[in-house]
Amino acid sequence: MLIFTFPNVAPHNIFVNTLNHKEIIKSDFYVIILNMKTLIIIQGAPGEKYITRAFIECGISTMQLENTGCDFSLAVKDSRPDLVFSMGFIPSISNRCETYGIPYAAWAVSFPDMRLFSSQIMNQHSNLFISDYRIFCRLHNMGLRNIHFLPPGFDIEDTRVFVSKRRMEISFAGRMYSNAGDQLYDSSVSLLDPFTNGYIKGILKAQETAPDRDIIYDSLSAEIIESLCHNCPVPNPFSISDMRYIYSEYMLRRKILASRRRHLLSSAALSHEVRIFTDDSLRIK
């Protein structure tokens, strides 16, 4: 049972259930409106087809708009939606919803996502649902009250088909972070001076040997951050997070995540049948 709520923008609340839409949580806090009109922004994000199907099964009038430069103003004028929704936070859509006074809900399920720290998440009409509890806690502790924790959902029927057709000992479905643009570190390492390069490699090695501790953030000194900003600037505007956190999460932690996934899956493949289902260009056979 998934509940999206807008306590500050009543009565625009939304009920979405990906398991059994006949079950309804009874609570004075949740106002369930099933005849609302929802405009879903399509951008090829994970889970879009499933959440769209869940909306329809709940009896919610659903319209779709490709996020490819289409005229948002015209779409709003024609459809007059009660809610705009997207899988993944889209800052530009958040700003437009703020202009038109339309509630906007975004469900972030793919990480790291640099857009989560753009200033637009503070827009009054935006509500952001995050499936990564660590990132949720950081944003919530910054005083943001339109941030909600929502674990990743799945479609039961599609999962049944997936399992029945792909029986194997071990399977992995998700990102390997191997596509172009996924690894800021790989594209920037040649631009770093020898000292910064060696220092960063040392941090990565230390973090890999201590996965239960967060070594990266506290190890990035002001001098190292200055060097990173000069040699490999982040091409995305941020307003609510410090640069140390940005490089920690989106440059170094993503590198470790990709390496760890490849190592674990490669190790498992030595003695088990492993299949990987990913949209990445690089795959482990």
Tab-separated table of N, CA and C in Angstrom, residues 140-270:
chain	number	residue	atom	x	y	z
A	140	HIS	N	15.717	15.557	5.434
A	140	HIS	CA	14.762	15.834	6.503
A	140	HIS	C	15.433	16.599	7.643
A	141	ASN	N	16.676	16.231	7.932
A	141	ASN	CA	17.405	16.910	9.003
A	141	ASN	C	17.796	18.339	8.632
A	142	MET	N	17.691	18.667	7.357
A	142	MET	CA	17.947	20.038	6.924
A	142	MET	C	16.717	20.923	7.126
A	143	GLY	N	15.656	20.336	7.669
A	143	GLY	CA	14.453	21.101	7.956
A	143	GLY	C	13.394	21.041	6.883
A	144	LEU	N	13.588	20.215	5.855
A	144	LEU	CA	12.610	20.098	4.775
A	144	LEU	C	11.486	19.164	5.210
A	145	ARG	N	10.269	19.664	5.216
A	145	ARG	CA	9.139	18.864	5.665
A	145	ARG	C	8.280	18.345	4.518
A	146	ASN	N	8.651	18.657	3.298
A	146	ASN	CA	7.947	18.091	2.150
A	146	ASN	C	8.698	16.888	1.592
A	147	ILE	N	9.600	16.327	2.406
A	147	ILE	CA	10.376	15.148	2.035
A	147	ILE	C	9.821	13.963	2.803
A	148	HIS	N	9.555	12.866	2.096
A	148	HIS	CA	8.947	11.704	2.723
A	148	HIS	C	9.723	10.446	2.343
A	149	PHE	N	9.790	9.513	3.278
A	149	PHE	CA	10.439	8.231	2.991
A	149	PHE	C	9.414	7.259	2.442
A	150	LEU	N	9.710	6.672	1.275
A	150	LEU	CA	8.818	5.698	0.647
A	150	LEU	C	9.671	4.610	0.008
A	151	PRO	N	9.685	3.396	0.560
A	151	PRO	CA	10.503	2.309	0.005
A	151	PRO	C	10.149	2.047	-1.455
A	152	PRO	N	11.072	1.487	-2.220
A	152	PRO	CA	10.787	1.215	-3.638
A	152	PRO	C	9.657	0.215	-3.796
A	153	GLY	N	8.802	0.457	-4.757
A	153	GLY	CA	7.686	-0.443	-5.013
A	153	GLY	C	7.997	-1.409	-6.145
A	154	PHE	N	7.108	-2.350	-6.345
A	154	PHE	CA	7.256	-3.291	-7.449
A	154	PHE	C	5.886	-3.771	-7.873
A	155	ASP	N	5.807	-4.264	-9.060
A	155	ASP	CA	4.559	-4.761	-9.614
A	155	ASP	C	4.515	-6.275	-9.467
A	156	ILE	N	3.561	-6.782	-8.708
A	156	ILE	CA	3.516	-8.211	-8.405
A	156	ILE	C	3.328	-9.052	-9.659
A	157	GLU	N	2.393	-8.654	-10.520
A	157	GLU	CA	2.124	-9.457	-11.710
A	157	GLU	C	3.341	-9.517	-12.614
A	158	ASP	N	3.993	-8.391	-12.812
A	158	ASP	CA	5.176	-8.380	-13.666
A	158	ASP	C	6.298	-9.202	-13.047
A	159	THR	N	6.405	-9.173	-11.714
A	159	THR	CA	7.441	-9.949	-11.035
A	159	THR	C	7.201	-11.440	-11.209
A	160	ARG	N	5.946	-11.861	-11.168
A	160	ARG	CA	5.621	-13.279	-11.363
A	160	ARG	C	6.052	-13.755	-12.738
A	161	VAL	N	5.791	-12.927	-13.746
A	161	VAL	CA	6.205	-13.276	-15.105
A	161	VAL	C	7.722	-13.317	-15.199
A	162	PHE	N	8.364	-12.344	-14.587
A	162	PHE	CA	9.822	-12.252	-14.593
A	162	PHE	C	10.441	-13.508	-13.999
A	163	VAL	N	9.929	-13.944	-12.845
A	163	VAL	CA	10.487	-15.109	-12.157
A	163	VAL	C	10.204	-16.388	-12.927
A	164	SER	N	8.996	-16.519	-13.462
A	164	SER	CA	8.627	-17.752	-14.145
A	164	SER	C	9.429	-17.970	-15.426
A	165	LYS	N	9.824	-16.916	-16.088
A	165	LYS	CA	10.550	-17.030	-17.347
A	165	LYS	C	12.065	-17.031	-17.178
A	166	ARG	N	12.536	-16.622	-16.018
A	166	ARG	CA	13.977	-16.456	-15.837
A	166	ARG	C	14.435	-17.128	-14.542
A	167	ARG	N	14.272	-18.414	-14.465
A	167	ARG	CA	14.692	-19.136	-13.268
A	167	ARG	C	16.206	-19.361	-13.311
A	168	MET	N	16.874	-18.943	-12.267
A	168	MET	CA	18.313	-19.114	-12.157
A	168	MET	C	18.691	-19.089	-10.680
A	169	GLU	N	19.943	-19.401	-10.387
A	169	GLU	CA	20.362	-19.434	-8.990
A	169	GLU	C	20.406	-18.033	-8.382
A	170	ILE	N	21.012	-17.104	-9.099
A	170	ILE	CA	21.138	-15.731	-8.603
A	170	ILE	C	20.785	-14.776	-9.739
A	171	SER	N	19.969	-13.800	-9.434
A	171	SER	CA	19.649	-12.781	-10.427
A	171	SER	C	19.788	-11.409	-9.803
A	172	PHE	N	20.161	-10.448	-10.619
A	172	PHE	CA	20.300	-9.061	-10.171
A	172	PHE	C	19.617	-8.167	-11.189
A	173	ALA	N	18.737	-7.299	-10.702
A	173	ALA	CA	18.067	-6.334	-11.566
A	173	ALA	C	18.360	-4.945	-11.034
A	174	GLY	N	19.029	-4.128	-11.822
A	174	GLY	CA	19.365	-2.783	-11.365
A	174	GLY	C	20.486	-2.175	-12.170
A	175	ARG	N	20.947	-1.025	-11.723
A	175	ARG	CA	21.984	-0.295	-12.416
A	175	ARG	C	23.368	-0.842	-12.081
A	176	MET	N	24.252	-0.813	-13.097
A	176	MET	CA	25.660	-1.135	-12.891
A	176	MET	C	26.531	0.123	-12.981
A	177	TYR	N	25.900	1.257	-13.312
A	177	TYR	CA	26.586	2.550	-13.406
A	177	TYR	C	27.793	2.494	-14.341
A	178	SER	N	27.555	1.944	-15.518
A	178	SER	CA	28.638	1.803	-16.492
A	178	SER	C	28.385	2.594	-17.773
A	179	ASN	N	27.246	3.266	-17.875
A	179	ASN	CA	26.969	4.049	-19.062
A	179	ASN	C	27.767	5.348	-19.059
A	180	ALA	N	27.904	5.924	-20.231
A	180	ALA	CA	28.596	7.210	-20.342
A	180	ALA	C	27.869	8.250	-19.496
A	181	GLY	N	28.615	8.967	-18.697
A	181	GLY	CA	28.023	9.973	-17.835
A	181	GLY	C	27.721	9.487	-16.431
A	182	ASP	N	27.777	8.164	-16.215
A	182	ASP	CA	27.492	7.630	-14.877
A	182	ASP	C	28.646	7.865	-13.910
A	183	GLN	N	29.861	7.875	-14.432
A	183	GLN	CA	31.035	7.940	-13.569
A	183	GLN	C	31.791	9.251	-13.744
A	184	LEU	N	31.519	10.190	-12.861
A	184	LEU	CA	32.239	11.457	-12.877
A	184	LEU	C	33.717	11.242	-12.580
A	185	TYR	N	34.021	10.264	-11.737
A	185	TYR	CA	35.413	10.000	-11.371
A	185	TYR	C	36.221	9.540	-12.589
A	186	ASP	N	35.696	8.576	-13.330
A	186	ASP	CA	36.429	8.040	-14.477
A	186	ASP	C	36.695	9.103	-15.534
A	187	SER	N	35.744	10.009	-15.714
A	187	SER	CA	35.911	11.040	-16.733
A	187	SER	C	36.782	12.201	-16.263
A	188	SER	N	37.068	12.252	-14.961
A	188	SER	CA	37.802	13.392	-14.413
A	188	SER	C	39.177	13.044	-13.880
A	189	VAL	N	39.459	11.749	-13.680
A	189	VAL	CA	40.694	11.363	-13.004
A	189	VAL	C	41.928	11.863	-13.744
A	190	SER	N	41.889	11.901	-15.075
A	190	SER	CA	43.051	12.345	-15.839
A	190	SER	C	43.287	13.852	-15.721
A	191	LEU	N	42.294	14.584	-15.222
A	191	LEU	CA	42.406	16.034	-15.091
A	191	LEU	C	42.962	16.459	-13.740
A	192	LEU	N	43.049	15.518	-12.805
A	192	LEU	CA	43.491	15.850	-11.455
A	192	LEU	C	45.007	15.909	-11.367
A	193	ASP	N	45.507	16.764	-10.495
A	193	ASP	CA	46.947	16.817	-10.259
A	193	ASP	C	47.366	15.569	-9.488
A	194	PRO	N	48.643	15.185	-9.535
A	194	PRO	CA	49.109	13.934	-8.916
A	194	PRO	C	48.731	13.795	-7.439
A	195	PHE	N	48.842	14.876	-6.666
A	195	PHE	CA	48.546	14.774	-5.241
A	195	PHE	C	47.059	14.472	-5.005
A	196	THR	N	46.177	15.237	-5.675
A	196	THR	CA	44.737	15.017	-5.505
A	196	THR	C	44.341	13.630	-5.992
A	197	ASN	N	44.929	13.217	-7.120
A	197	ASN	CA	44.627	11.897	-7.672
A	197	ASN	C	45.008	10.795	-6.681
A	198	GLY	N	46.193	10.882	-6.118
A	198	GLY	CA	46.636	9.880	-5.158
A	198	GLY	C	45.812	9.897	-3.885
A	199	TYR	N	45.455	11.087	-3.449
A	199	TYR	CA	44.651	11.227	-2.233
A	199	TYR	C	43.275	10.587	-2.420
A	200	ILE	N	42.653	10.853	-3.570
A	200	ILE	CA	41.326	10.296	-3.860
A	200	ILE	C	41.385	8.770	-3.947
A	201	LYS	N	42.407	8.244	-4.589
A	201	LYS	CA	42.543	6.789	-4.682
A	201	LYS	C	42.702	6.172	-3.298
A	202	GLY	N	43.410	6.878	-2.410
A	202	GLY	CA	43.570	6.390	-1.048
A	202	GLY	C	42.252	6.353	-0.299
A	203	ILE	N	41.408	7.378	-0.505
A	203	ILE	CA	40.093	7.412	0.132
A	203	ILE	C	39.225	6.261	-0.368
A	204	LEU	N	39.246	6.041	-1.664
A	204	LEU	CA	38.450	4.954	-2.237
A	204	LEU	C	38.874	3.602	-1.677
A	205	LYS	N	40.172	3.397	-1.577
A	205	LYS	CA	40.679	2.133	-1.054
A	205	LYS	C	40.268	1.952	0.409
A	206	ALA	N	40.377	3.021	1.187
A	206	ALA	CA	40.012	2.945	2.603
A	206	ALA	C	38.524	2.658	2.775
A	207	GLN	N	37.675	3.279	1.946
A	207	GLN	CA	36.239	3.060	2.056
A	207	GLN	C	35.853	1.645	1.658
A	208	GLU	N	36.544	1.089	0.663
A	208	GLU	CA	36.260	-0.281	0.233
A	208	GLU	C	36.593	-1.297	1.315
A	209	THR	N	37.602	-1.019	2.102
A	209	THR	CA	37.992	-1.945	3.159
A	209	THR	C	37.160	-1.765	4.426
A	210	ALA	N	36.377	-0.693	4.492
A	210	ALA	CA	35.532	-0.447	5.671
A	210	ALA	C	34.144	-0.033	5.209
A	211	PRO	N	33.386	-0.962	4.601
A	211	PRO	CA	32.085	-0.608	4.029
A	211	PRO	C	31.042	-0.186	5.059
A	212	ASP	N	31.258	-0.523	6.334
A	212	ASP	CA	30.282	-0.184	7.367
A	212	ASP	C	30.513	1.211	7.946
A	213	ARG	N	31.536	1.906	7.482
A	213	ARG	CA	31.842	3.250	7.972
A	213	ARG	C	31.816	4.249	6.817
A	214	ASP	N	31.447	5.489	7.132
A	214	ASP	CA	31.437	6.544	6.115
A	214	ASP	C	32.740	7.336	6.232
A	215	ILE	N	33.713	6.945	5.416
A	215	ILE	CA	35.041	7.558	5.474
A	215	ILE	C	35.166	8.730	4.510
A	216	ILE	N	34.465	8.665	3.403
A	216	ILE	CA	34.679	9.595	2.305
A	216	ILE	C	34.434	11.047	2.709
A	217	TYR	N	33.271	11.325	3.240
A	217	TYR	CA	32.881	12.723	3.487
A	217	TYR	C	33.880	13.442	4.392
A	218	ASP	N	34.211	12.836	5.526
A	218	ASP	CA	35.110	13.485	6.482
A	218	ASP	C	36.556	13.556	5.979
A	219	SER	N	36.892	12.765	4.964
A	219	SER	CA	38.265	12.741	4.457
A	219	SER	C	38.530	13.786	3.393
A	220	LEU	N	37.490	14.406	2.884
A	220	LEU	CA	37.670	15.422	1.840
A	220	LEU	C	37.955	16.774	2.491
A	221	SER	N	39.206	17.179	2.459
A	221	SER	CA	39.611	18.450	3.059
A	221	SER	C	39.235	19.614	2.152
A	222	ALA	N	39.348	20.812	2.697
A	222	ALA	CA	39.033	22.015	1.918
A	222	ALA	C	39.944	22.142	0.709
A	223	GLU	N	41.214	21.763	0.870
A	223	GLU	CA	42.165	21.847	-0.244
A	223	GLU	C	41.796	20.886	-1.370
A	224	ILE	N	41.366	19.678	-0.988
A	224	ILE	CA	40.976	18.689	-1.995
A	224	ILE	C	39.707	19.139	-2.715
A	225	ILE	N	38.757	19.680	-1.979
A	225	ILE	CA	37.520	20.169	-2.592
A	225	ILE	C	37.819	21.302	-3.567
A	226	GLU	N	38.724	22.188	-3.184
A	226	GLU	CA	39.105	23.293	-4.074
A	226	GLU	C	39.725	22.766	-5.358
A	227	SER	N	40.567	21.745	-5.231
A	227	SER	CA	41.181	21.140	-6.410
A	227	SER	C	40.142	20.478	-7.302
A	228	LEU	N	39.180	19.765	-6.692
A	228	LEU	CA	38.126	19.107	-7.463
A	228	LEU	C	37.257	20.125	-8.187
A	229	CYS	N	36.905	21.199	-7.503
A	229	CYS	CA	36.074	22.233	-8.123
A	229	CYS	C	36.788	22.888	-9.304
A	230	HIS	N	38.111	23.010	-9.198
A	230	HIS	CA	38.881	23.648	-10.264
A	230	HIS	C	39.071	22.713	-11.457
A	231	ASN	N	39.349	21.435	-11.193
A	231	ASN	CA	39.695	20.505	-12.276
A	231	ASN	C	38.500	19.738	-12.847
A	232	CYS	N	37.511	19.469	-12.030
A	232	CYS	CA	36.339	18.737	-12.533
A	232	CYS	C	35.073	19.305	-11.895
A	233	PRO	N	34.661	20.511	-12.302
A	233	PRO	CA	33.465	21.132	-11.736
A	233	PRO	C	32.213	20.324	-12.045
A	234	VAL	N	31.301	20.296	-11.097
A	234	VAL	CA	30.040	19.587	-11.282
A	234	VAL	C	29.128	20.440	-12.154
A	235	PRO	N	28.678	19.905	-13.302
A	235	PRO	CA	27.875	20.708	-14.245
A	235	PRO	C	26.409	20.768	-13.864
A	236	ASN	N	26.131	20.960	-12.585
A	236	ASN	CA	24.742	21.005	-12.149
A	236	ASN	C	24.623	22.006	-10.999
A	237	PRO	N	23.675	22.931	-11.067
A	237	PRO	CA	23.568	23.945	-10.010
A	237	PRO	C	23.011	23.363	-8.721
A	238	PHE	N	23.625	23.675	-7.625
A	238	PHE	CA	23.164	23.251	-6.312
A	238	PHE	C	22.998	24.478	-5.437
A	239	SER	N	22.041	24.414	-4.562
A	239	SER	CA	21.814	25.549	-3.680
A	239	SER	C	21.684	25.143	-2.220
A	240	ILE	N	21.429	23.862	-1.936
A	240	ILE	CA	21.150	23.495	-0.555
A	240	ILE	C	22.137	22.463	-0.014
A	241	SER	N	23.189	22.173	-0.724
A	241	SER	CA	24.156	21.197	-0.243
A	241	SER	C	25.568	21.716	-0.471
A	242	ASP	N	26.485	21.345	0.431
A	242	ASP	CA	27.866	21.779	0.292
A	242	ASP	C	28.597	20.927	-0.736
A	243	MET	N	29.662	21.472	-1.305
A	243	MET	CA	30.380	20.788	-2.368
A	243	MET	C	31.049	19.503	-1.882
A	244	ARG	N	31.402	19.460	-0.626
A	244	ARG	CA	32.027	18.245	-0.104
A	244	ARG	C	31.066	17.061	-0.191
A	245	TYR	N	29.804	17.320	0.134
A	245	TYR	CA	28.812	16.251	0.048
A	245	TYR	C	28.565	15.848	-1.404
A	246	ILE	N	28.539	16.821	-2.300
A	246	ILE	CA	28.289	16.538	-3.714
A	246	ILE	C	29.376	15.619	-4.287
A	247	TYR	N	30.640	15.961	-4.040
A	247	TYR	CA	31.715	15.119	-4.568
A	247	TYR	C	31.768	13.780	-3.848
A	248	SER	N	31.428	13.773	-2.577
A	248	SER	CA	31.404	12.526	-1.822
A	248	SER	C	30.378	11.558	-2.395
A	249	GLU	N	29.191	12.058	-2.688
A	249	GLU	CA	28.102	11.196	-3.145
A	249	GLU	C	28.191	10.864	-4.627
A	250	TYR	N	28.371	11.881	-5.448
A	250	TYR	CA	28.179	11.704	-6.883
A	250	TYR	C	29.459	11.468	-7.666
A	251	MET	N	30.582	11.575	-7.014
A	251	MET	CA	31.832	11.244	-7.683
A	251	MET	C	32.444	9.977	-7.089
A	252	LEU	N	32.609	9.953	-5.764
A	252	LEU	CA	33.354	8.869	-5.137
A	252	LEU	C	32.457	7.701	-4.714
A	253	ARG	N	31.320	7.990	-4.100
A	253	ARG	CA	30.470	6.885	-3.644
A	253	ARG	C	29.893	6.099	-4.818
A	254	ARG	N	29.580	6.781	-5.896
A	254	ARG	CA	29.070	6.079	-7.072
A	254	ARG	C	30.150	5.174	-7.672
A	255	LYS	N	31.401	5.636	-7.653
A	255	LYS	CA	32.506	4.804	-8.123
A	255	LYS	C	32.623	3.541	-7.283
A	256	ILE	N	32.528	3.683	-5.973
A	256	ILE	CA	32.614	2.529	-5.078
A	256	ILE	C	31.433	1.595	-5.294
A	257	LEU	N	30.241	2.164	-5.459
A	257	LEU	CA	29.048	1.355	-5.675
A	257	LEU	C	29.174	0.507	-6.931
A	258	ALA	N	29.651	1.109	-8.019
A	258	ALA	CA	29.820	0.367	-9.265
A	258	ALA	C	30.864	-0.744	-9.116
A	259	SER	N	31.981	-0.431	-8.477
A	259	SER	CA	33.042	-1.430	-8.291
A	259	SER	C	32.574	-2.571	-7.396
A	260	ARG	N	31.850	-2.240	-6.338
A	260	ARG	CA	31.391	-3.268	-5.405
A	260	ARG	C	30.387	-4.204	-6.054
A	261	ARG	N	29.479	-3.661	-6.854
A	261	ARG	CA	28.493	-4.508	-7.519
A	261	ARG	C	29.161	-5.461	-8.501
A	262	ARG	N	30.107	-4.944	-9.255
A	262	ARG	CA	30.802	-5.800	-10.211
A	262	ARG	C	31.599	-6.879	-9.489
A	263	HIS	N	32.255	-6.519	-8.393
A	263	HIS	CA	33.054	-7.487	-7.652
A	263	HIS	C	32.180	-8.592	-7.050
A	264	LEU	N	31.076	-8.207	-6.414
A	264	LEU	CA	30.204	-9.191	-5.777
A	264	LEU	C	29.568	-10.123	-6.794
A	265	LEU	N	29.090	-9.566	-7.896
A	265	LEU	CA	28.444	-10.395	-8.912
A	265	LEU	C	29.452	-11.279	-9.640
A	266	SER	N	30.642	-10.762	-9.889
A	266	SER	CA	31.688	-11.569	-10.526
A	266	SER	C	32.122	-12.712	-9.617
A	267	SER	N	32.232	-12.442	-8.321
A	267	SER	CA	32.610	-13.478	-7.360
A	267	SER	C	31.537	-14.552	-7.286
A	268	ALA	N	30.273	-14.137	-7.280
A	268	ALA	CA	29.175	-15.100	-7.226
A	268	ALA	C	29.123	-15.963	-8.476
A	269	ALA	N	29.511	-15.377	-9.623
A	269	ALA	CA	29.462	-16.114	-10.892
A	269	ALA	C	30.500	-17.218	-10.973
A	270	LEU	N	31.480	-17.218	-10.079
A	270	LEU	CA	32.500	-18.271	-10.098
A	270	LEU	C	31.929	-19.628	-9.712
